[in-house]
PDB file of C-alpha atoms (C1' of nucleotides) in Angstrom:
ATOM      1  CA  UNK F   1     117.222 -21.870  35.406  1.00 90.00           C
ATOM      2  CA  UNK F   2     116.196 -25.433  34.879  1.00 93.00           C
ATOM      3  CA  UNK F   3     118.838 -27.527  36.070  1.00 97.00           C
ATOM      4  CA  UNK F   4     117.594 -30.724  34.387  1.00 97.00           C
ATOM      5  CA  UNK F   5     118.522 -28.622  30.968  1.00 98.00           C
ATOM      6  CA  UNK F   6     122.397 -28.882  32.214  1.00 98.00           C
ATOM      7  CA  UNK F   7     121.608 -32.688  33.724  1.00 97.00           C
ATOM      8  CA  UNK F   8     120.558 -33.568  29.668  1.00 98.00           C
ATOM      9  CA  UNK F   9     123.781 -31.929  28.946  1.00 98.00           C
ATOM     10  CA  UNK F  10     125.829 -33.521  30.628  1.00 97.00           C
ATOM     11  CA  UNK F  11     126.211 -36.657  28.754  1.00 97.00           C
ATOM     12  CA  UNK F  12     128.435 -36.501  25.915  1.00 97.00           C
ATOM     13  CA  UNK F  13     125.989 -38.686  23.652  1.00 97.00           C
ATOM     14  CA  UNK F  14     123.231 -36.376  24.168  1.00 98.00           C
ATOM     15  CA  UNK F  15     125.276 -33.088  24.052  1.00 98.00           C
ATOM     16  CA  UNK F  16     126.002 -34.325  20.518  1.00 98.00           C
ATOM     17  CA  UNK F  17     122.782 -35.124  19.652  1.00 98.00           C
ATOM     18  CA  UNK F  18     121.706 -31.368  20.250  1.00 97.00           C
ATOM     19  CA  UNK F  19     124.621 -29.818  18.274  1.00 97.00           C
ATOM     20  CA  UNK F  20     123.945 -32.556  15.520  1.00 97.00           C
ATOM     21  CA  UNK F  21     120.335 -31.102  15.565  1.00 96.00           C
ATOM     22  CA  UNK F  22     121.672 -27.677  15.096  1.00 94.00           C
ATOM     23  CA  UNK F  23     121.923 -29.087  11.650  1.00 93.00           C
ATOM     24  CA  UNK F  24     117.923 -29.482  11.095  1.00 92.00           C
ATOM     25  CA  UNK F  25     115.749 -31.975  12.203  1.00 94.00           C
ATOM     26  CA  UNK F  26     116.255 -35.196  11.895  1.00 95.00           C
ATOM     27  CA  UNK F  27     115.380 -39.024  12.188  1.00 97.00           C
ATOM     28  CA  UNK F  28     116.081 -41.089  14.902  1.00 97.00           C
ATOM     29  CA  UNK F  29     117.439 -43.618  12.695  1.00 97.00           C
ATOM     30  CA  UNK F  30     119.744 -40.664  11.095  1.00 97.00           C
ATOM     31  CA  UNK F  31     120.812 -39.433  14.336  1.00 97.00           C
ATOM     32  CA  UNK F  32     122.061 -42.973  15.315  1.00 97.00           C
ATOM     33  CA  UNK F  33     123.566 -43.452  11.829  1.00 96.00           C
ATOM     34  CA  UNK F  34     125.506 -40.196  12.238  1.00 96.00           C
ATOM     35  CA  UNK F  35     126.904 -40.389  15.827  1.00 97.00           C
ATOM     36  CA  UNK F  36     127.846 -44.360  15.667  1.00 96.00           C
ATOM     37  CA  UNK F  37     124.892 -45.224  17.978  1.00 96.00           C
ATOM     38  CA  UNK F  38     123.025 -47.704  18.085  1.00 96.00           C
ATOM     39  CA  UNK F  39     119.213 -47.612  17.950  1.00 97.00           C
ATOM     40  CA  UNK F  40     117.828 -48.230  21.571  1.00 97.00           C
ATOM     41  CA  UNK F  41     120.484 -46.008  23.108  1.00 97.00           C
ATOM     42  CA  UNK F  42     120.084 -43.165  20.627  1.00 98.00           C
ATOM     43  CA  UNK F  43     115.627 -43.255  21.589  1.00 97.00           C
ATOM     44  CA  UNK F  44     116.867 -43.342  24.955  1.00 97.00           C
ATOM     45  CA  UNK F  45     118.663 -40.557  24.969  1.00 98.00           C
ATOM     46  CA  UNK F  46     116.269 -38.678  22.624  1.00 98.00           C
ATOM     47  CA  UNK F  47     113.641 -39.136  25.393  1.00 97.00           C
ATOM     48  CA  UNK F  48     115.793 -37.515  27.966  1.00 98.00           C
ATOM     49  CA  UNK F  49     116.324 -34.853  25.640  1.00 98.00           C
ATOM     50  CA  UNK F  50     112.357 -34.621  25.088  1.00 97.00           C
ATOM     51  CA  UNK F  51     111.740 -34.987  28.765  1.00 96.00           C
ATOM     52  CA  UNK F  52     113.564 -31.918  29.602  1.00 97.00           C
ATOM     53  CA  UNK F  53     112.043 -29.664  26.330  1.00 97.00           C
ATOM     54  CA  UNK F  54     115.249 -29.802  24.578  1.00 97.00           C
ATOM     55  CA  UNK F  55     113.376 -31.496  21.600  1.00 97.00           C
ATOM     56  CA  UNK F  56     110.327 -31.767  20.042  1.00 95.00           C
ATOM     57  CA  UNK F  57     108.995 -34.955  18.215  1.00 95.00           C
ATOM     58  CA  UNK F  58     107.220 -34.657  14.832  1.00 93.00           C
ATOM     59  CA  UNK F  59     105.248 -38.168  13.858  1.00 92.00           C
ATOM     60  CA  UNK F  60     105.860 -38.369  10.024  1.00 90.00           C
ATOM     61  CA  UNK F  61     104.781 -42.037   8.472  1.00 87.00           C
ATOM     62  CA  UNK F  62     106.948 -44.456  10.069  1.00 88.00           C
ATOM     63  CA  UNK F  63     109.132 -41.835  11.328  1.00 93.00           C
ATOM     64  CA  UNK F  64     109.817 -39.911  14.577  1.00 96.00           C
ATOM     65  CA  UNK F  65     111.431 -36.523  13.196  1.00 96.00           C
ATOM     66  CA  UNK F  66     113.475 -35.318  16.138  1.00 96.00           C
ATOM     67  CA  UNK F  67     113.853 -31.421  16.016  1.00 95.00           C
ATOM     68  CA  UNK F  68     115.940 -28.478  18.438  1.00 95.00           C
ATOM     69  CA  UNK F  69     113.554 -26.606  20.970  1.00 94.00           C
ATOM     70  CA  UNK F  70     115.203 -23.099  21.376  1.00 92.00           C
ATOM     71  CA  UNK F  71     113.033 -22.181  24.884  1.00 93.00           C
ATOM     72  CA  UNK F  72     115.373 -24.461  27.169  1.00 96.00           C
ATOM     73  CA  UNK F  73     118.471 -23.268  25.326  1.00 96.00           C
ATOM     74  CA  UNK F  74     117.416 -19.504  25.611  1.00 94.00           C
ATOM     75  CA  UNK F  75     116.540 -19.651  29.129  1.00 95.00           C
ATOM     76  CA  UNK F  76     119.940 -20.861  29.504  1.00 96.00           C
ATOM     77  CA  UNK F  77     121.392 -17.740  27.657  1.00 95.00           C
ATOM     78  CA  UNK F  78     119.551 -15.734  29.587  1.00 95.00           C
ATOM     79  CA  UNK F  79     120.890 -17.376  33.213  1.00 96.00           C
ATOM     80  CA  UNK F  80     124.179 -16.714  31.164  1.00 96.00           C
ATOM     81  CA  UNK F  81     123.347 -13.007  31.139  1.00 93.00           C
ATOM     82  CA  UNK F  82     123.377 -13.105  34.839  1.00 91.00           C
ATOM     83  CA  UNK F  83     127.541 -13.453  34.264  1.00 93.00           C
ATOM     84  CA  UNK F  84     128.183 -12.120  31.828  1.00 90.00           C
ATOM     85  CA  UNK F  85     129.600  -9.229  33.713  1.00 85.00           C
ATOM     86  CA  UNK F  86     132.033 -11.042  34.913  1.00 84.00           C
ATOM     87  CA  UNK F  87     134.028 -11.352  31.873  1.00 82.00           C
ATOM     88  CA  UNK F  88     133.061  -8.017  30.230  1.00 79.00           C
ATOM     89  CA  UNK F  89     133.554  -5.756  33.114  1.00 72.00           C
ATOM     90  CA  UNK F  90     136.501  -7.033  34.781  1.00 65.00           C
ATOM     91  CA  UNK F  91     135.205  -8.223  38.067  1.00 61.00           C
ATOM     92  CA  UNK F  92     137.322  -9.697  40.739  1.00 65.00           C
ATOM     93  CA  UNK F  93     135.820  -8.678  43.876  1.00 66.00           C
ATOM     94  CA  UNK F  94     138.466 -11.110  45.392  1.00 63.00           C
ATOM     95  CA  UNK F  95     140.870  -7.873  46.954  1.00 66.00           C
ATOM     96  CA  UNK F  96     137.685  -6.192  49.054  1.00 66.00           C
ATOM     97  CA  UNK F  97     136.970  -9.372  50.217  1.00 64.00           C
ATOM     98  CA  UNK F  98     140.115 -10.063  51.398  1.00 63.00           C
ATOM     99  CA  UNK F  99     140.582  -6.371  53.373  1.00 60.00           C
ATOM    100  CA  UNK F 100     136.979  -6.720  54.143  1.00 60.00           C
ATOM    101  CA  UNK F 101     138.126 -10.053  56.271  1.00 59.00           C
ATOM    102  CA  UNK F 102     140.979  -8.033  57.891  1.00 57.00           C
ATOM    103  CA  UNK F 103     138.383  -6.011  59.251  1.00 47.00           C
ATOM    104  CA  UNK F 104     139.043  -3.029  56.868  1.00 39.00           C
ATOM    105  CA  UNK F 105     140.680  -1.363  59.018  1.00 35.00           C
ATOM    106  CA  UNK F 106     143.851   0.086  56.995  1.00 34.00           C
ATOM    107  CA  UNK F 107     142.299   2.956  55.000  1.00 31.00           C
ATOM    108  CA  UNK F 108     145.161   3.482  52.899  1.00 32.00           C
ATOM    109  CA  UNK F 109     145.057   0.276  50.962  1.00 33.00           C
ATOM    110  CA  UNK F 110     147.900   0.012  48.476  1.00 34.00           C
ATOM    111  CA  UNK F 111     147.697  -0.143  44.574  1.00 34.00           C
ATOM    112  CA  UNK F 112     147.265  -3.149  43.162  1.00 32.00           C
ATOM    113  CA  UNK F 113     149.781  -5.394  43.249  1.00 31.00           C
TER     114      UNK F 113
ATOM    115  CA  UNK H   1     132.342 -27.381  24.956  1.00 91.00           C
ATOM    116  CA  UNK H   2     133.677 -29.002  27.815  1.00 93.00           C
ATOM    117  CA  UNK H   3     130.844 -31.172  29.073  1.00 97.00           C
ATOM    118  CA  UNK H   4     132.153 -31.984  32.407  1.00 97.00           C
ATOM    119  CA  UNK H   5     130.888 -28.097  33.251  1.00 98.00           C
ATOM    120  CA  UNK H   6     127.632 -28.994  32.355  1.00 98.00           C
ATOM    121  CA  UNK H   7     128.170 -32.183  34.994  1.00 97.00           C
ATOM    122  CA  UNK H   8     129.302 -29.955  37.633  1.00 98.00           C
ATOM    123  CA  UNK H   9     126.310 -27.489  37.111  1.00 98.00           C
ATOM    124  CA  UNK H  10     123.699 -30.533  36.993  1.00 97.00           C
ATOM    125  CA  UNK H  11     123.680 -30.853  40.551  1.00 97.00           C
ATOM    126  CA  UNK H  12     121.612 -28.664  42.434  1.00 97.00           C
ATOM    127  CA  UNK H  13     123.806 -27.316  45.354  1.00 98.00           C
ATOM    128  CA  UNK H  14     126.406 -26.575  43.196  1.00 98.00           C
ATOM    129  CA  UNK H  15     124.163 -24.677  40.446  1.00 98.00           C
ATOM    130  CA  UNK H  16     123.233 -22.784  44.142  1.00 98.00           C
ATOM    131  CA  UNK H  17     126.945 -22.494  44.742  1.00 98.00           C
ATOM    132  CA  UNK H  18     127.581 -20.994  41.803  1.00 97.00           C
ATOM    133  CA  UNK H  19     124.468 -18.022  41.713  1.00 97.00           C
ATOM    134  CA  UNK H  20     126.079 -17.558  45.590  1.00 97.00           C
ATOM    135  CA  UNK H  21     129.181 -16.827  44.362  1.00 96.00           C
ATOM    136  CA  UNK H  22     127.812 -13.967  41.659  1.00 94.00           C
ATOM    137  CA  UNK H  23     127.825 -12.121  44.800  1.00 93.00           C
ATOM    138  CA  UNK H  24     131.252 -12.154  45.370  1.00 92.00           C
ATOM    139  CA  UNK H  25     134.216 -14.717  46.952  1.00 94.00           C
ATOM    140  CA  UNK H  26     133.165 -16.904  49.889  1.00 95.00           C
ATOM    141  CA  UNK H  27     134.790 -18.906  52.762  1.00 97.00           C
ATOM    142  CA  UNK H  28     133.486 -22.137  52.514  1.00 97.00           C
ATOM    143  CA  UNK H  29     131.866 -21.624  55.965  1.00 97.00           C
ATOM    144  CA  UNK H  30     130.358 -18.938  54.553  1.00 97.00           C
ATOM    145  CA  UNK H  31     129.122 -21.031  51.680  1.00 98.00           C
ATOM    146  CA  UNK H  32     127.673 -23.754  53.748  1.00 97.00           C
ATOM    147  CA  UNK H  33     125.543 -21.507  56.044  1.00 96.00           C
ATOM    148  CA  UNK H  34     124.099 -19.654  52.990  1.00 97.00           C
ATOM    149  CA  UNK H  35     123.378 -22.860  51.691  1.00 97.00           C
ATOM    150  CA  UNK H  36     122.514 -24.735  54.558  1.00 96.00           C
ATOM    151  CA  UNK H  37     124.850 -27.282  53.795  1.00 97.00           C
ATOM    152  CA  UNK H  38     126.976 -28.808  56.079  1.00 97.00           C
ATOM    153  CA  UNK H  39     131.113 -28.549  55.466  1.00 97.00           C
ATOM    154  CA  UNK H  40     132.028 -32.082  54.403  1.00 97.00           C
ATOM    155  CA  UNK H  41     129.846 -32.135  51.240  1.00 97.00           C
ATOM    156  CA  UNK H  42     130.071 -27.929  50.984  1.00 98.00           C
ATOM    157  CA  UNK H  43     134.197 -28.937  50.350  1.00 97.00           C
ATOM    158  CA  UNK H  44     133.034 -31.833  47.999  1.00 97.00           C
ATOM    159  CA  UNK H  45     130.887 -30.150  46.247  1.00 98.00           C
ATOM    160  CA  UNK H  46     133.396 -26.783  45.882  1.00 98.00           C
ATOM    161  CA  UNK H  47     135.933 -29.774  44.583  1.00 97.00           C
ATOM    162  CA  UNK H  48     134.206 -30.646  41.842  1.00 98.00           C
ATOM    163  CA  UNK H  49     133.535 -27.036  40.587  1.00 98.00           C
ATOM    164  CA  UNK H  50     136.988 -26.447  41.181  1.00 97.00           C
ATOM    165  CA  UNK H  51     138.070 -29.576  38.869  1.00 96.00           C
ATOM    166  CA  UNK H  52     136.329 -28.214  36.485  1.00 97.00           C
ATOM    167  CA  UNK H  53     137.441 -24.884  36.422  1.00 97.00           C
ATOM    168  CA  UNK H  54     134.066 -23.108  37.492  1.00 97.00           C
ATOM    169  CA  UNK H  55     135.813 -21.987  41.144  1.00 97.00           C
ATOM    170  CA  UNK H  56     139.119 -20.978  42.189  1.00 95.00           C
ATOM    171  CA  UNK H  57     140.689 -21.269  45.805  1.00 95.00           C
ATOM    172  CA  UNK H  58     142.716 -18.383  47.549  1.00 94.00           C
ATOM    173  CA  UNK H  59     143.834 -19.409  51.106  1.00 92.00           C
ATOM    174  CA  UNK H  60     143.714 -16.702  53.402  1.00 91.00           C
ATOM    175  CA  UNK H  61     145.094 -17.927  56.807  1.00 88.00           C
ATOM    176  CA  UNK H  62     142.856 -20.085  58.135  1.00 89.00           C
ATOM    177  CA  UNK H  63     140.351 -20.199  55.371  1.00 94.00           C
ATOM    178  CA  UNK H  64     140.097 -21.150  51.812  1.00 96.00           C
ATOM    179  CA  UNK H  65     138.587 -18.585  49.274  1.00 96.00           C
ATOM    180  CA  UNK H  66     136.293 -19.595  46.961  1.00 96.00           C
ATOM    181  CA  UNK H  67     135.851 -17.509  43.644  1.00 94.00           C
ATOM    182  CA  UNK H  68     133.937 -17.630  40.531  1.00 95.00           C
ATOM    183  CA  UNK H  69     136.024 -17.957  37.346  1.00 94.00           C
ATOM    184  CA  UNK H  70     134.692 -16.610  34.583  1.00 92.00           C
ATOM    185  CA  UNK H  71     136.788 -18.381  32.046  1.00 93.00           C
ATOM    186  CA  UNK H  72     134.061 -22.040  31.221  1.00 96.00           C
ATOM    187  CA  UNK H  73     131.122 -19.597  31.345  1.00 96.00           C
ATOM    188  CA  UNK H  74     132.485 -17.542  29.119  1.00 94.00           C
ATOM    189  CA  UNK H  75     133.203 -20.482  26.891  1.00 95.00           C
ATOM    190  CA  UNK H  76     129.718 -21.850  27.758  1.00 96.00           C
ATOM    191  CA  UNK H  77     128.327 -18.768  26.424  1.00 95.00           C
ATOM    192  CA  UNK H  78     130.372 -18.567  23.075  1.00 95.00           C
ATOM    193  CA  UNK H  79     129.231 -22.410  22.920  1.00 96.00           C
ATOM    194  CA  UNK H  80     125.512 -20.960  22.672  1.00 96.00           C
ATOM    195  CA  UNK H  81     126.210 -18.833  20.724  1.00 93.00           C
ATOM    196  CA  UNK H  82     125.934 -21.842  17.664  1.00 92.00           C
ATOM    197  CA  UNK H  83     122.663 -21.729  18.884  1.00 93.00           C
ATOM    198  CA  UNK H  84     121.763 -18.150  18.726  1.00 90.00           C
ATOM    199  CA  UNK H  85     120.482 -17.721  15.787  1.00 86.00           C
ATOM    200  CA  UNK H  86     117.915 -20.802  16.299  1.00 84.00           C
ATOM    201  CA  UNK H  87     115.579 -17.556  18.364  1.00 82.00           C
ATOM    202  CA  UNK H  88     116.548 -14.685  17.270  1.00 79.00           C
ATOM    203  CA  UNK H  89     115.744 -15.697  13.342  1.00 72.00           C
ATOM    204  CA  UNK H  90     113.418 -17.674  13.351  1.00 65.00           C
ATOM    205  CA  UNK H  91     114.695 -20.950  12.604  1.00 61.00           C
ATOM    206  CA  UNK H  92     112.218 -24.006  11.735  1.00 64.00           C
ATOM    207  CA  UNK H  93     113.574 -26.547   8.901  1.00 66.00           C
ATOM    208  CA  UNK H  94     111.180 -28.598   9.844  1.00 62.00           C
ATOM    209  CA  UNK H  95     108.826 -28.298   6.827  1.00 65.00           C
ATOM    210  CA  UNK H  96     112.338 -28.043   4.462  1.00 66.00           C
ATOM    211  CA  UNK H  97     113.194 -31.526   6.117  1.00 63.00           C
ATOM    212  CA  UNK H  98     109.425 -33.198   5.784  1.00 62.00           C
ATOM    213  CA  UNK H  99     109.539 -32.115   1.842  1.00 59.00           C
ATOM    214  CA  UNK H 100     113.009 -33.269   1.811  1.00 60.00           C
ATOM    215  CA  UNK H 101     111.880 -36.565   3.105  1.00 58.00           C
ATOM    216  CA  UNK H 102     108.479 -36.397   0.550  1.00 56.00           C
ATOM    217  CA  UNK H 103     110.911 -36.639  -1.950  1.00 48.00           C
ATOM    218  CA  UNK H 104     109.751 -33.415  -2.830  1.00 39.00           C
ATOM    219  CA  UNK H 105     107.382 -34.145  -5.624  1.00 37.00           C
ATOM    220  CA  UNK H 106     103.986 -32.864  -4.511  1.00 36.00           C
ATOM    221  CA  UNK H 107     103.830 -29.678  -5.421  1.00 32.00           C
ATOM    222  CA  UNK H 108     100.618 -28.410  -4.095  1.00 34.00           C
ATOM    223  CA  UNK H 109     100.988 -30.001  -0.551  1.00 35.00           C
ATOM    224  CA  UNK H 110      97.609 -30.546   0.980  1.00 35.00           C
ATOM    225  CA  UNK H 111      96.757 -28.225   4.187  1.00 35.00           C
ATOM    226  CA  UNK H 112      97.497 -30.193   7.544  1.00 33.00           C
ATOM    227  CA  UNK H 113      94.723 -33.412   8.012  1.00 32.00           C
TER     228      UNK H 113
ATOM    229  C1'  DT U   1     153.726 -26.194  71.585  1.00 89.55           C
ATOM    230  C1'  DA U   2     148.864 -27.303  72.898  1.00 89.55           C
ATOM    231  C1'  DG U   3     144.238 -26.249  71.697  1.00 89.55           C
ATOM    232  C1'  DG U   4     140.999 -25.129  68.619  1.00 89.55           C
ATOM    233  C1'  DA U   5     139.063 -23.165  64.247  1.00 89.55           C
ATOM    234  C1'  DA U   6     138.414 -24.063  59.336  1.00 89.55           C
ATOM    235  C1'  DT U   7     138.573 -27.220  55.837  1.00 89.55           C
ATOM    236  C1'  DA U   8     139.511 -31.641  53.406  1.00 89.55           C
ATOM    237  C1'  DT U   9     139.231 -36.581  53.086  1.00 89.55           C
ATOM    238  C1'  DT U  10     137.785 -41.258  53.811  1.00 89.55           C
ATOM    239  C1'  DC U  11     134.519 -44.941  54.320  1.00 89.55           C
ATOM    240  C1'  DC U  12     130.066 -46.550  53.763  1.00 89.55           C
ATOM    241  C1'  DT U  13     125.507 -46.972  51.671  1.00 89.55           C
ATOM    242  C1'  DG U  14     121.726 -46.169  48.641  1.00 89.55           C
ATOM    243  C1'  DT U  15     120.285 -44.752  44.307  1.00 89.55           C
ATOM    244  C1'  DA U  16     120.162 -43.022  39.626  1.00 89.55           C
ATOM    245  C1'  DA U  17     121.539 -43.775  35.264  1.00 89.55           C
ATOM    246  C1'  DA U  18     124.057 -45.678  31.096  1.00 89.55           C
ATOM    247  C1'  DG U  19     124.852 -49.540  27.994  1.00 89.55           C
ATOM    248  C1'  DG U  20     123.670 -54.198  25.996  1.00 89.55           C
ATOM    249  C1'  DA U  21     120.360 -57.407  24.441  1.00 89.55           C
ATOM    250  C1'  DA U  22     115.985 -58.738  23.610  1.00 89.55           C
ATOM    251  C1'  DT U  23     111.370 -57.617  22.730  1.00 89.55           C
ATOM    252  C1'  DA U  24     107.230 -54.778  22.144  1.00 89.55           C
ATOM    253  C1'  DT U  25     104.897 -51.250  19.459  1.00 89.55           C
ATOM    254  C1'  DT U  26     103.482 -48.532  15.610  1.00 89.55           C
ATOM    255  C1'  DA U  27     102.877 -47.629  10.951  1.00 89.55           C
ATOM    256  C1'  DT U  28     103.722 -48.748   6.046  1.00 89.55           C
ATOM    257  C1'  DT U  29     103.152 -51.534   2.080  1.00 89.55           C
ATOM    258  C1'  DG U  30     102.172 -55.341  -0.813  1.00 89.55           C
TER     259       DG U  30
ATOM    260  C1'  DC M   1      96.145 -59.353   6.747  1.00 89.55           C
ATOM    261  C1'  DA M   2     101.115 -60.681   6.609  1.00 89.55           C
ATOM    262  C1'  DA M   3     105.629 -58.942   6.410  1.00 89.55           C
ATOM    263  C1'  DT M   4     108.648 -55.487   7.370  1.00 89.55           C
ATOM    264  C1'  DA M   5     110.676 -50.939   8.561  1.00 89.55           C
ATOM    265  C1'  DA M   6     111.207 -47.550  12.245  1.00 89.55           C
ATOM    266  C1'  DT M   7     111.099 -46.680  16.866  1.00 89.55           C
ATOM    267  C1'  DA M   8     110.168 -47.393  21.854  1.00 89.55           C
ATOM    268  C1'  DT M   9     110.441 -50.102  26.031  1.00 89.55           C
ATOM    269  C1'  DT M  10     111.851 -53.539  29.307  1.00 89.55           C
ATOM    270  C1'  DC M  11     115.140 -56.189  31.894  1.00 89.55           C
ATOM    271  C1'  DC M  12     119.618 -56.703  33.546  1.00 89.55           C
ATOM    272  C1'  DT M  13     124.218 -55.389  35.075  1.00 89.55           C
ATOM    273  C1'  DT M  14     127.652 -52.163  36.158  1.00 89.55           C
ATOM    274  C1'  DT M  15     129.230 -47.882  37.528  1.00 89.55           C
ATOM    275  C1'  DA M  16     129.161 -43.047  39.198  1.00 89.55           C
ATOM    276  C1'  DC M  17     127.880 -40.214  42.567  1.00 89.55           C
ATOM    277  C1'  DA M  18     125.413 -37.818  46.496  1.00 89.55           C
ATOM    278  C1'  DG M  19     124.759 -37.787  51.399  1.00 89.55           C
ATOM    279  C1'  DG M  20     125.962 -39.057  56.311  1.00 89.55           C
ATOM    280  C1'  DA M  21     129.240 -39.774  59.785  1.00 89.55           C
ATOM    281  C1'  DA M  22     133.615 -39.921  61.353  1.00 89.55           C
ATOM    282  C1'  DT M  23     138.263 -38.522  60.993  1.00 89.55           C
ATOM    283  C1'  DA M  24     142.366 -36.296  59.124  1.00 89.55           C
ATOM    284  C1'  DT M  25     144.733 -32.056  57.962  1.00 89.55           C
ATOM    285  C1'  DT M  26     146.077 -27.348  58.063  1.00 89.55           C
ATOM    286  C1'  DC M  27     146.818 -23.187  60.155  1.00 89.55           C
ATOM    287  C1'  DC M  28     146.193 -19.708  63.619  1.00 89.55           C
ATOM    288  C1'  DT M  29     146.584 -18.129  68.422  1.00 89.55           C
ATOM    289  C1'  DA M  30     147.476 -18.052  73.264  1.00 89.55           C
TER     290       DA M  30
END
DNA sequence: TAGGAATATTCCTGTAAAGGAATATTATTG
DNA sequence: CAATAATATTCCTTTACAGGAATATTCCTA
């Protein structure tokens, strides 16, 4: 997993740049128009997003078309898959830890509580 | 989404924390020897997953018990799932949006320059 | 209850990064 | 080529945060 994928993330501008671009491409003027930003910030923040693979940049005229990579966002569903057991099998592994640090001794252990 | 998970994943130890505790629950002792981390920033770091919801703390006598919590990846994983479709149909508006911006007229579009 | 694990917290420092403002760059069009 | 639209970059300031070191806290055990 690439953690500079959840570092891009983690700034509330950008995440909504990425679910804005869920909508299509887009321009970077529109993307600033639509999320209240202002120019300069909004390229900023689209070259962080480029600079991890989260987006692609498409030279059209005078335009920079910004457009949703799905590799970085895939790999990321794929570290996902890694839990995923954890909330479709229930998994609490928390009680054989806990008589495993008592030094299992008491065979017997009781039902659960 | 809650973003602050992607915040507390963006850091590397505590991505590293995290895949550790897959394995099961974890003193934090534990943690920082797997990790070779030493306690003070193994605690701060486990602080700021726990904040966010990632961990959860059982004390058992001595020690505190750190365990995964399945409930923000789950959510993190429904969140992708907006973004599902973008690779498993193939997903490219990118020539819808550069006729879009064309104004559409050209009918026979020349092949690419 | 004193001593000692196990863990948390505080203080300090350096650094990365976000936002604002101004400016540079690139490409279009007349 | 001049003017302008669209976008990128630079400079500056402020703030958040990670790491180190020291210390505080909590809880067990003899």
């Amino acid at each position: 997993m690439n953690i500079s994928v959840f570092g891009a993330l983690a700034e509330a501008n950008r995440l909504d740049m990425v679910e804005l671009l869920l909508q299509g491409p887009m321009s970077v003027n529109e993307i600033a128009d639509r999320l209240h930003l202002n120019q300069p910030q909004t390229s900023k923040h689209l070259k962080v997003l480029s600079d991890v693979g989260l987006v692609e940049v498409h030279k059209v005229a005078n335009r920079r078309i910004y457009k949703l990579r799905t590799r970085p966002l895939a790999e990321l569903d794929e570290w996902l898959g890694s839990f995923r057991k954890l909330w479709e099998e229930r998994f609490d592994r928390l009680d054989d830890y806990l008589s495993e640090l008592q030094g299992q001794s008491d065979r017997d252990a009781p039902a659960a509580p």
